[in-house]
């Protein structure tokens, strides 16, 4: 089978590897029909994370079940499914919360060096009853792919931001996760969302969705717009030192900063005293993907929650290197790349 591999900074290629085998009696093999390039994949591409050996990339996938183990009960061969980007054992007390991060055996992420990458022809999925969900009627391929990670992440970011009804929210970073967080914040009760980015095209897209665009760095503009008080909540979908510092300075006293961007491996210089004096709540979240599905699927199927326009570019799997270069450029036209094996 083909799989997207990285073996050094910006060095992405499509490799040929043996087809996967069932990862146990509770596992499944999925033939991937669509995979996403995520902003967190770029940490490997841009050398934020070290590479001891080539890594098969990707953690966002939808596809068709082609084989199941004898213990699998919730999906069957030929089902169209989405794959949670975050995996748990599915059997422990932690996994009963439907949050794989709580797995007592330790959660894993596809395409991170342990589990196989989802940007491939085939994907081996352990604990299939926990990781897989048959795509419900009324959910498109693009919506299902966002449900595997980006929308679940943006939704959880907004939930954990403690947004008061009618409150103000700032969203730092307008990639796919940031745009999902923006839509989620508006749905969850924010009256005003400041959308922060450096790229004009992304700011224009956010403005078209009802947000107030602010060019980064944005602290002064947000303070000025809130009479010096700051936003009730800030969602950081970037998680650089600069964005996290801006987030902590742009939130009001007693407010919440919700971080879902992926930081690099360097320590963050937190102004702990300043946060203490201002009673700031700081939350950092890996998305509880499976737990978000019962909330998000009805909202998408009914049209109440709209995520159209986040996928902007579709490429064949063999053009993965081009897709990564486009994603790394972070321009105003290309937000989210979809690969089709």
mmCIF file of C-alpha atoms in Angstrom:
data_model
loop_
_atom_site.group_PDB
_atom_site.id
_atom_site.type_symbol
_atom_site.label_atom_id
_atom_site.label_comp_id
_atom_site.label_asym_id
_atom_site.label_seq_id
_atom_site.Cartn_x
_atom_site.Cartn_y
_atom_site.Cartn_z
ATOM 1 C CA UNK A 1 0.000 0.000 0.000
ATOM 2 C CA UNK A 2 0.972 3.668 -0.267
ATOM 3 C CA UNK A 3 1.530 5.800 2.834
ATOM 4 C CA UNK A 4 2.757 9.350 3.374
ATOM 5 C CA UNK A 5 6.094 9.390 5.209
ATOM 6 C CA UNK A 6 8.377 12.093 6.551
ATOM 7 C CA UNK A 7 12.045 11.413 7.258
ATOM 8 C CA UNK A 8 13.410 14.921 7.753
ATOM 9 C CA UNK A 9 12.374 18.595 7.751
ATOM 10 C CA UNK A 10 10.042 19.290 4.779
ATOM 11 C CA UNK A 11 10.982 15.891 3.297
ATOM 12 C CA UNK A 12 7.588 14.293 2.684
ATOM 13 C CA UNK A 13 7.196 11.416 0.263
ATOM 14 C CA UNK A 14 4.713 8.677 -0.593
ATOM 15 C CA UNK A 15 6.227 5.326 0.326
ATOM 16 C CA UNK A 16 5.158 1.760 -0.456
ATOM 17 C CA UNK A 17 4.794 -0.510 2.555
ATOM 18 C CA UNK A 18 3.186 -3.891 3.266
ATOM 19 C CA UNK A 19 -0.559 -3.888 3.791
ATOM 20 C CA UNK A 20 -1.480 -3.784 7.496
ATOM 21 C CA UNK A 21 -2.802 -6.784 9.380
ATOM 22 C CA UNK A 22 -5.547 -6.805 11.991
ATOM 23 C CA UNK A 23 -4.212 -5.333 15.262
ATOM 24 C CA UNK A 24 -6.008 -7.967 17.314
ATOM 25 C CA UNK A 25 -9.461 -9.541 17.535
ATOM 26 C CA UNK A 26 -11.027 -6.177 18.427
ATOM 27 C CA UNK A 27 -9.415 -4.352 15.509
ATOM 28 C CA UNK A 28 -10.337 -3.417 11.960
ATOM 29 C CA UNK A 29 -8.741 -2.474 8.664
ATOM 30 C CA UNK A 30 -10.112 0.633 6.972
ATOM 31 C CA UNK A 31 -9.606 1.501 3.317
ATOM 32 C CA UNK A 32 -9.069 5.249 3.497
ATOM 33 C CA UNK A 33 -11.135 7.379 1.146
ATOM 34 C CA UNK A 34 -10.185 10.806 2.516
ATOM 35 C CA UNK A 35 -7.499 12.050 4.907
ATOM 36 C CA UNK A 36 -6.718 15.501 6.212
ATOM 37 C CA UNK A 37 -3.455 17.369 6.704
ATOM 38 C CA UNK A 38 -3.629 18.850 10.193
ATOM 39 C CA UNK A 39 -1.737 21.845 11.518
ATOM 40 C CA UNK A 40 -0.159 19.580 14.131
ATOM 41 C CA UNK A 41 1.308 17.437 11.328
ATOM 42 C CA UNK A 42 3.393 20.485 10.423
ATOM 43 C CA UNK A 43 5.363 20.151 13.660
ATOM 44 C CA UNK A 44 7.116 17.166 12.065
ATOM 45 C CA UNK A 45 7.382 18.975 8.723
ATOM 46 C CA UNK A 46 8.904 22.089 10.279
ATOM 47 C CA UNK A 47 11.252 20.203 12.650
ATOM 48 C CA UNK A 48 9.536 21.256 15.888
ATOM 49 C CA UNK A 49 9.492 17.576 16.843
ATOM 50 C CA UNK A 50 12.554 15.337 16.375
ATOM 51 C CA UNK A 51 12.474 12.364 14.031
ATOM 52 C CA UNK A 52 14.427 9.328 15.187
ATOM 53 C CA UNK A 53 13.196 7.395 12.157
ATOM 54 C CA UNK A 54 10.756 7.935 9.270
ATOM 55 C CA UNK A 55 7.188 8.436 10.490
ATOM 56 C CA UNK A 56 3.995 7.591 8.610
ATOM 57 C CA UNK A 57 1.898 10.752 8.879
ATOM 58 C CA UNK A 58 -1.723 11.617 9.446
ATOM 59 C CA UNK A 59 -4.408 11.184 12.097
ATOM 60 C CA UNK A 60 -7.582 12.240 10.284
ATOM 61 C CA UNK A 61 -9.318 9.645 8.135
ATOM 62 C CA UNK A 62 -12.631 8.380 6.847
ATOM 63 C CA UNK A 63 -13.081 5.286 4.744
ATOM 64 C CA UNK A 64 -14.577 1.840 4.255
ATOM 65 C CA UNK A 65 -14.183 -1.100 6.614
ATOM 66 C CA UNK A 66 -12.609 -3.974 4.688
ATOM 67 C CA UNK A 67 -11.802 -6.378 7.541
ATOM 68 C CA UNK A 68 -12.804 -6.789 11.198
ATOM 69 C CA UNK A 69 -11.735 -8.965 14.097
ATOM 70 C CA UNK A 70 -14.082 -11.469 15.654
ATOM 71 C CA UNK A 71 -14.796 -9.258 18.694
ATOM 72 C CA UNK A 72 -15.924 -6.193 16.715
ATOM 73 C CA UNK A 73 -19.636 -5.511 17.158
ATOM 74 C CA UNK A 74 -20.494 -1.922 16.164
ATOM 75 C CA UNK A 75 -19.226 -1.832 12.569
ATOM 76 C CA UNK A 76 -19.105 -4.358 9.775
ATOM 77 C CA UNK A 77 -17.321 -4.827 6.478
ATOM 78 C CA UNK A 78 -18.404 -2.287 3.822
ATOM 79 C CA UNK A 79 -19.482 0.315 6.423
ATOM 80 C CA UNK A 80 -18.402 3.884 5.746
ATOM 81 C CA UNK A 81 -16.705 5.058 8.931
ATOM 82 C CA UNK A 82 -14.784 7.883 10.528
ATOM 83 C CA UNK A 83 -11.740 7.206 12.696
ATOM 84 C CA UNK A 84 -11.091 9.102 15.908
ATOM 85 C CA UNK A 85 -7.660 10.692 15.676
ATOM 86 C CA UNK A 86 -7.079 9.897 19.368
ATOM 87 C CA UNK A 87 -7.199 6.234 20.360
ATOM 88 C CA UNK A 88 -7.859 4.496 23.659
ATOM 89 C CA UNK A 89 -8.179 0.871 24.689
ATOM 90 C CA UNK A 90 -11.975 1.173 24.776
ATOM 91 C CA UNK A 91 -12.383 -1.047 27.828
ATOM 92 C CA UNK A 92 -11.036 0.744 30.901
ATOM 93 C CA UNK A 93 -12.884 3.096 33.289
ATOM 94 C CA UNK A 94 -11.253 6.063 31.573
ATOM 95 C CA UNK A 95 -12.573 5.069 28.169
ATOM 96 C CA UNK A 96 -16.102 4.696 29.561
ATOM 97 C CA UNK A 97 -16.108 8.518 29.692
ATOM 98 C CA UNK A 98 -15.763 8.445 25.871
ATOM 99 C CA UNK A 99 -12.620 10.550 26.238
ATOM 100 C CA UNK A 100 -9.633 8.565 24.940
ATOM 101 C CA UNK A 101 -7.207 10.864 26.751
ATOM 102 C CA UNK A 102 -8.511 9.356 29.996
ATOM 103 C CA UNK A 103 -7.525 5.818 28.919
ATOM 104 C CA UNK A 104 -5.833 4.033 31.823
ATOM 105 C CA UNK A 105 -3.477 2.276 29.424
ATOM 106 C CA UNK A 106 -2.443 5.555 27.831
ATOM 107 C CA UNK A 107 -3.931 7.201 24.774
ATOM 108 C CA UNK A 108 -2.259 7.185 21.362
ATOM 109 C CA UNK A 109 -2.597 9.323 18.251
ATOM 110 C CA UNK A 110 -2.502 7.948 14.728
ATOM 111 C CA UNK A 111 0.503 9.062 12.709
ATOM 112 C CA UNK A 112 2.630 9.950 15.714
ATOM 113 C CA UNK A 113 5.175 7.167 15.443
ATOM 114 C CA UNK A 114 3.347 4.391 17.349
ATOM 115 C CA UNK A 115 0.055 3.905 15.519
ATOM 116 C CA UNK A 116 0.138 3.914 11.725
ATOM 117 C CA UNK A 117 -0.459 7.076 9.733
ATOM 118 C CA UNK A 118 -3.904 7.810 8.325
ATOM 119 C CA UNK A 119 -2.614 9.380 5.096
ATOM 120 C CA UNK A 120 -2.467 5.998 3.422
ATOM 121 C CA UNK A 121 -4.428 3.513 1.346
ATOM 122 C CA UNK A 122 -5.171 1.323 4.376
ATOM 123 C CA UNK A 123 -5.251 1.934 8.137
ATOM 124 C CA UNK A 124 -5.135 -0.605 10.961
ATOM 125 C CA UNK A 125 -7.432 0.503 13.792
ATOM 126 C CA UNK A 126 -7.205 -1.109 17.259
ATOM 127 C CA UNK A 127 -10.279 -1.255 19.534
ATOM 128 C CA UNK A 128 -12.495 -0.615 16.531
ATOM 129 C CA UNK A 129 -15.730 -0.399 18.521
ATOM 130 C CA UNK A 130 -14.264 2.580 20.383
ATOM 131 C CA UNK A 131 -12.309 4.289 17.593
ATOM 132 C CA UNK A 132 -14.736 3.878 14.672
ATOM 133 C CA UNK A 133 -18.191 5.264 14.047
ATOM 134 C CA UNK A 134 -20.346 4.517 11.043
ATOM 135 C CA UNK A 135 -20.916 7.799 9.235
ATOM 136 C CA UNK A 136 -24.531 8.760 9.930
ATOM 137 C CA UNK A 137 -26.998 9.812 7.265
ATOM 138 C CA UNK A 138 -26.807 13.509 6.543
ATOM 139 C CA UNK A 139 -23.079 13.809 7.318
ATOM 140 C CA UNK A 140 -20.816 14.600 4.367
ATOM 141 C CA UNK A 141 -17.299 13.293 3.877
ATOM 142 C CA UNK A 142 -15.808 16.676 4.773
ATOM 143 C CA UNK A 143 -17.949 16.969 7.901
ATOM 144 C CA UNK A 144 -16.996 13.436 8.957
ATOM 145 C CA UNK A 145 -13.326 14.197 8.436
ATOM 146 C CA UNK A 146 -13.599 17.313 10.611
ATOM 147 C CA UNK A 147 -15.319 15.219 13.276
ATOM 148 C CA UNK A 148 -12.233 13.015 13.533
ATOM 149 C CA UNK A 149 -10.197 15.897 14.962
ATOM 150 C CA UNK A 150 -10.498 19.581 14.040
ATOM 151 C CA UNK A 151 -14.166 20.169 14.814
ATOM 152 C CA UNK A 152 -14.010 18.032 17.946
ATOM 153 C CA UNK A 153 -10.981 20.066 19.025
ATOM 154 C CA UNK A 154 -12.541 23.446 18.296
ATOM 155 C CA UNK A 155 -15.790 22.433 20.002
ATOM 156 C CA UNK A 156 -13.981 21.218 23.114
ATOM 157 C CA UNK A 157 -11.865 24.380 23.138
ATOM 158 C CA UNK A 158 -14.995 26.509 23.250
ATOM 159 C CA UNK A 159 -16.627 24.328 25.901
ATOM 160 C CA UNK A 160 -13.579 24.579 28.146
ATOM 161 C CA UNK A 161 -13.285 28.345 27.646
ATOM 162 C CA UNK A 162 -16.196 29.028 30.048
ATOM 163 C CA UNK A 163 -17.903 31.335 27.557
ATOM 164 C CA UNK A 164 -20.702 33.314 29.262
ATOM 165 C CA UNK A 165 -23.910 33.784 27.290
ATOM 166 C CA UNK A 166 -23.542 37.049 25.447
ATOM 167 C CA UNK A 167 -19.843 37.183 26.270
ATOM 168 C CA UNK A 168 -16.775 38.123 24.268
ATOM 169 C CA UNK A 169 -14.273 35.582 22.958
ATOM 170 C CA UNK A 170 -10.975 35.955 21.141
ATOM 171 C CA UNK A 171 -9.770 33.122 18.892
ATOM 172 C CA UNK A 172 -6.044 33.146 18.196
ATOM 173 C CA UNK A 173 -5.188 31.525 14.875
ATOM 174 C CA UNK A 174 -7.581 30.947 11.980
ATOM 175 C CA UNK A 175 -6.482 27.623 10.608
ATOM 176 C CA UNK A 176 -8.982 24.777 10.544
ATOM 177 C CA UNK A 177 -9.087 24.328 14.332
ATOM 178 C CA UNK A 178 -9.369 28.065 14.933
ATOM 179 C CA UNK A 179 -12.213 28.399 12.447
ATOM 180 C CA UNK A 180 -14.000 25.449 14.048
ATOM 181 C CA UNK A 181 -13.492 27.076 17.450
ATOM 182 C CA UNK A 182 -14.889 30.342 16.092
ATOM 183 C CA UNK A 183 -18.043 28.633 14.829
ATOM 184 C CA UNK A 184 -18.334 26.694 18.093
ATOM 185 C CA UNK A 185 -17.935 29.809 20.251
ATOM 186 C CA UNK A 186 -20.706 31.595 18.387
ATOM 187 C CA UNK A 187 -22.951 28.550 18.693
ATOM 188 C CA UNK A 188 -22.223 28.203 22.400
ATOM 189 C CA UNK A 189 -23.350 31.712 23.225
ATOM 190 C CA UNK A 190 -20.647 34.246 22.433
ATOM 191 C CA UNK A 191 -22.085 37.560 21.286
ATOM 192 C CA UNK A 192 -18.789 38.785 19.875
ATOM 193 C CA UNK A 193 -15.763 36.869 18.646
ATOM 194 C CA UNK A 194 -12.473 38.573 17.882
ATOM 195 C CA UNK A 195 -10.738 36.527 15.168
ATOM 196 C CA UNK A 196 -6.965 36.950 15.338
ATOM 197 C CA UNK A 197 -4.484 36.063 12.611
ATOM 198 C CA UNK A 198 -1.693 37.575 10.529
ATOM 199 C CA UNK A 199 -3.114 36.529 7.151
ATOM 200 C CA UNK A 200 -5.607 38.850 5.475
ATOM 201 C CA UNK A 201 -7.465 36.109 3.613
ATOM 202 C CA UNK A 202 -8.112 34.189 6.812
ATOM 203 C CA UNK A 203 -9.280 37.344 8.563
ATOM 204 C CA UNK A 204 -11.659 38.002 5.660
ATOM 205 C CA UNK A 205 -13.052 34.461 5.949
ATOM 206 C CA UNK A 206 -13.662 34.906 9.671
ATOM 207 C CA UNK A 207 -15.368 38.241 9.090
ATOM 208 C CA UNK A 208 -17.706 36.609 6.582
ATOM 209 C CA UNK A 209 -18.692 34.171 9.348
ATOM 210 C CA UNK A 210 -19.661 36.955 11.744
ATOM 211 C CA UNK A 211 -16.414 37.530 13.652
ATOM 212 C CA UNK A 212 -14.527 40.771 14.224
ATOM 213 C CA UNK A 213 -11.140 40.435 12.478
ATOM 214 C CA UNK A 214 -8.047 41.605 14.366
ATOM 215 C CA UNK A 215 -4.515 41.513 12.983
ATOM 216 C CA UNK A 216 -2.045 39.764 15.275
ATOM 217 C CA UNK A 217 -0.593 40.773 17.717
ATOM 218 C CA UNK A 218 -3.994 41.701 19.059
ATOM 219 C CA UNK A 219 -3.783 42.544 22.760
ATOM 220 C CA UNK A 220 -4.049 46.310 22.376
ATOM 221 C CA UNK A 221 -6.962 46.065 19.941
ATOM 222 C CA UNK A 222 -8.892 43.639 22.153
ATOM 223 C CA UNK A 223 -8.318 45.732 25.269
ATOM 224 C CA UNK A 224 -9.393 48.868 23.417
ATOM 225 C CA UNK A 225 -12.558 47.167 22.156
ATOM 226 C CA UNK A 226 -13.465 45.960 25.670
ATOM 227 C CA UNK A 227 -12.839 49.256 27.521
ATOM 228 C CA UNK A 228 -9.541 47.938 28.823
ATOM 229 C CA UNK A 229 -11.013 44.898 30.516
ATOM 230 C CA UNK A 230 -10.206 42.107 28.060
ATOM 231 C CA UNK A 231 -12.186 39.252 26.526
ATOM 232 C CA UNK A 232 -14.217 36.924 28.736
ATOM 233 C CA UNK A 233 -12.454 33.967 27.141
ATOM 234 C CA UNK A 234 -9.559 33.407 24.778
ATOM 235 C CA UNK A 235 -9.068 30.286 22.649
ATOM 236 C CA UNK A 236 -5.512 29.746 21.441
ATOM 237 C CA UNK A 237 -5.385 27.481 18.405
ATOM 238 C CA UNK A 238 -1.714 28.261 17.707
ATOM 239 C CA UNK A 239 0.170 27.759 21.011
ATOM 240 C CA UNK A 240 3.403 29.546 20.235
ATOM 241 C CA UNK A 241 5.078 31.489 23.013
ATOM 242 C CA UNK A 242 3.791 34.688 21.379
ATOM 243 C CA UNK A 243 0.179 33.559 20.975
ATOM 244 C CA UNK A 244 -0.072 32.113 24.489
ATOM 245 C CA UNK A 245 1.400 35.283 25.981
ATOM 246 C CA UNK A 246 -1.074 37.387 23.988
ATOM 247 C CA UNK A 247 -3.927 35.139 25.087
ATOM 248 C CA UNK A 248 -3.061 35.530 28.767
ATOM 249 C CA UNK A 249 -2.746 39.314 28.372
ATOM 250 C CA UNK A 250 -5.944 39.696 26.345
ATOM 251 C CA UNK A 251 -8.271 37.854 28.755
ATOM 252 C CA UNK A 252 -10.106 39.741 31.488
ATOM 253 C CA UNK A 253 -9.453 39.187 35.197
ATOM 254 C CA UNK A 254 -11.202 35.973 36.201
ATOM 255 C CA UNK A 255 -11.404 34.848 32.576
ATOM 256 C CA UNK A 256 -10.343 31.607 30.937
ATOM 257 C CA UNK A 257 -7.657 30.865 28.365
ATOM 258 C CA UNK A 258 -8.344 27.615 26.499
ATOM 259 C CA UNK A 259 -5.326 26.278 24.602
ATOM 260 C CA UNK A 260 -5.720 23.633 21.906
ATOM 261 C CA UNK A 261 -2.797 24.572 19.683
ATOM 262 C CA UNK A 262 0.192 22.238 19.839
ATOM 263 C CA UNK A 263 3.245 23.849 21.444
ATOM 264 C CA UNK A 264 6.780 22.821 20.588
ATOM 265 C CA UNK A 265 9.063 20.952 22.978
ATOM 266 C CA UNK A 266 10.536 24.086 24.583
ATOM 267 C CA UNK A 267 9.308 25.332 27.997
ATOM 268 C CA UNK A 268 6.758 28.146 27.892
ATOM 269 C CA UNK A 269 7.724 31.234 29.956
ATOM 270 C CA UNK A 270 4.491 31.534 31.943
ATOM 271 C CA UNK A 271 3.943 34.737 33.927
ATOM 272 C CA UNK A 272 2.566 32.747 36.840
ATOM 273 C CA UNK A 273 2.396 35.728 39.204
ATOM 274 C CA UNK A 274 0.414 37.788 36.729
ATOM 275 C CA UNK A 275 -2.027 34.922 36.175
ATOM 276 C CA UNK A 276 -2.362 34.428 39.921
ATOM 277 C CA UNK A 277 -3.042 38.078 40.664
ATOM 278 C CA UNK A 278 -5.667 38.259 37.892
ATOM 279 C CA UNK A 279 -7.233 34.864 38.786
ATOM 280 C CA UNK A 280 -6.811 33.488 35.272
ATOM 281 C CA UNK A 281 -7.930 29.946 34.475
ATOM 282 C CA UNK A 282 -5.635 28.192 31.979
ATOM 283 C CA UNK A 283 -6.878 25.018 30.318
ATOM 284 C CA UNK A 284 -5.018 22.882 27.792
ATOM 285 C CA UNK A 285 -6.927 20.223 25.919
ATOM 286 C CA UNK A 286 -6.434 17.250 23.658
ATOM 287 C CA UNK A 287 -9.856 16.731 22.173
ATOM 288 C CA UNK A 288 -12.177 14.108 23.686
ATOM 289 C CA UNK A 289 -13.114 13.155 20.132
ATOM 290 C CA UNK A 290 -15.573 10.323 20.754
ATOM 291 C CA UNK A 291 -17.349 12.276 23.497
ATOM 292 C CA UNK A 292 -18.100 15.144 21.136
ATOM 293 C CA UNK A 293 -19.810 13.001 18.498
ATOM 294 C CA UNK A 294 -23.265 12.727 20.176
ATOM 295 C CA UNK A 295 -23.358 16.526 20.442
ATOM 296 C CA UNK A 296 -21.905 17.510 17.107
ATOM 297 C CA UNK A 297 -23.462 15.004 14.717
ATOM 298 C CA UNK A 298 -27.086 16.124 15.265
ATOM 299 C CA UNK A 299 -26.036 19.769 14.989
ATOM 300 C CA UNK A 300 -24.285 19.153 11.683
ATOM 301 C CA UNK A 301 -27.005 16.914 10.258
ATOM 302 C CA UNK A 302 -29.689 19.468 11.091
ATOM 303 C CA UNK A 303 -27.721 22.344 9.619
ATOM 304 C CA UNK A 304 -27.656 24.207 12.928
ATOM 305 C CA UNK A 305 -23.849 24.125 12.975
ATOM 306 C CA UNK A 306 -22.125 25.039 9.718
ATOM 307 C CA UNK A 307 -18.498 24.141 8.959
ATOM 308 C CA UNK A 308 -18.625 24.485 5.193
ATOM 309 C CA UNK A 309 -15.642 26.244 3.643
ATOM 310 C CA UNK A 310 -12.952 24.919 5.975
ATOM 311 C CA UNK A 311 -11.627 22.406 3.449
ATOM 312 C CA UNK A 312 -10.312 24.539 0.616
ATOM 313 C CA UNK A 313 -7.997 22.234 -1.346
ATOM 314 C CA UNK A 314 -8.283 18.609 -2.499
ATOM 315 C CA UNK A 315 -5.293 16.676 -3.813
ATOM 316 C CA UNK A 316 -4.549 13.026 -4.623
ATOM 317 C CA UNK A 317 -2.467 11.140 -2.082
ATOM 318 C CA UNK A 318 0.486 11.064 -4.468
ATOM 319 C CA UNK A 319 0.596 14.883 -4.269
ATOM 320 C CA UNK A 320 1.040 14.845 -0.483
ATOM 321 C CA UNK A 321 4.352 16.721 -0.647
ATOM 322 C CA UNK A 322 2.623 19.534 -2.514
ATOM 323 C CA UNK A 323 -0.180 19.491 0.046
ATOM 324 C CA UNK A 324 2.263 19.875 2.925
ATOM 325 C CA UNK A 325 4.034 22.747 1.196
ATOM 326 C CA UNK A 326 0.699 24.498 0.699
ATOM 327 C CA UNK A 327 -0.304 23.934 4.323
ATOM 328 C CA UNK A 328 3.050 25.213 5.589
ATOM 329 C CA UNK A 329 2.686 28.410 3.531
ATOM 330 C CA UNK A 330 -0.360 29.364 5.668
ATOM 331 C CA UNK A 331 -1.778 31.640 3.008
ATOM 332 C CA UNK A 332 -5.213 33.173 2.846
ATOM 333 C CA UNK A 333 -6.625 30.906 0.150
ATOM 334 C CA UNK A 334 -5.697 27.440 1.416
ATOM 335 C CA UNK A 335 -6.884 26.583 4.919
ATOM 336 C CA UNK A 336 -7.366 22.827 5.050
ATOM 337 C CA UNK A 337 -5.985 20.189 2.675
ATOM 338 C CA UNK A 338 -7.881 16.963 1.888
ATOM 339 C CA UNK A 339 -5.967 14.026 0.420
ATOM 340 C CA UNK A 340 -7.762 11.321 -1.572
ATOM 341 C CA UNK A 341 -5.944 7.953 -1.719
#
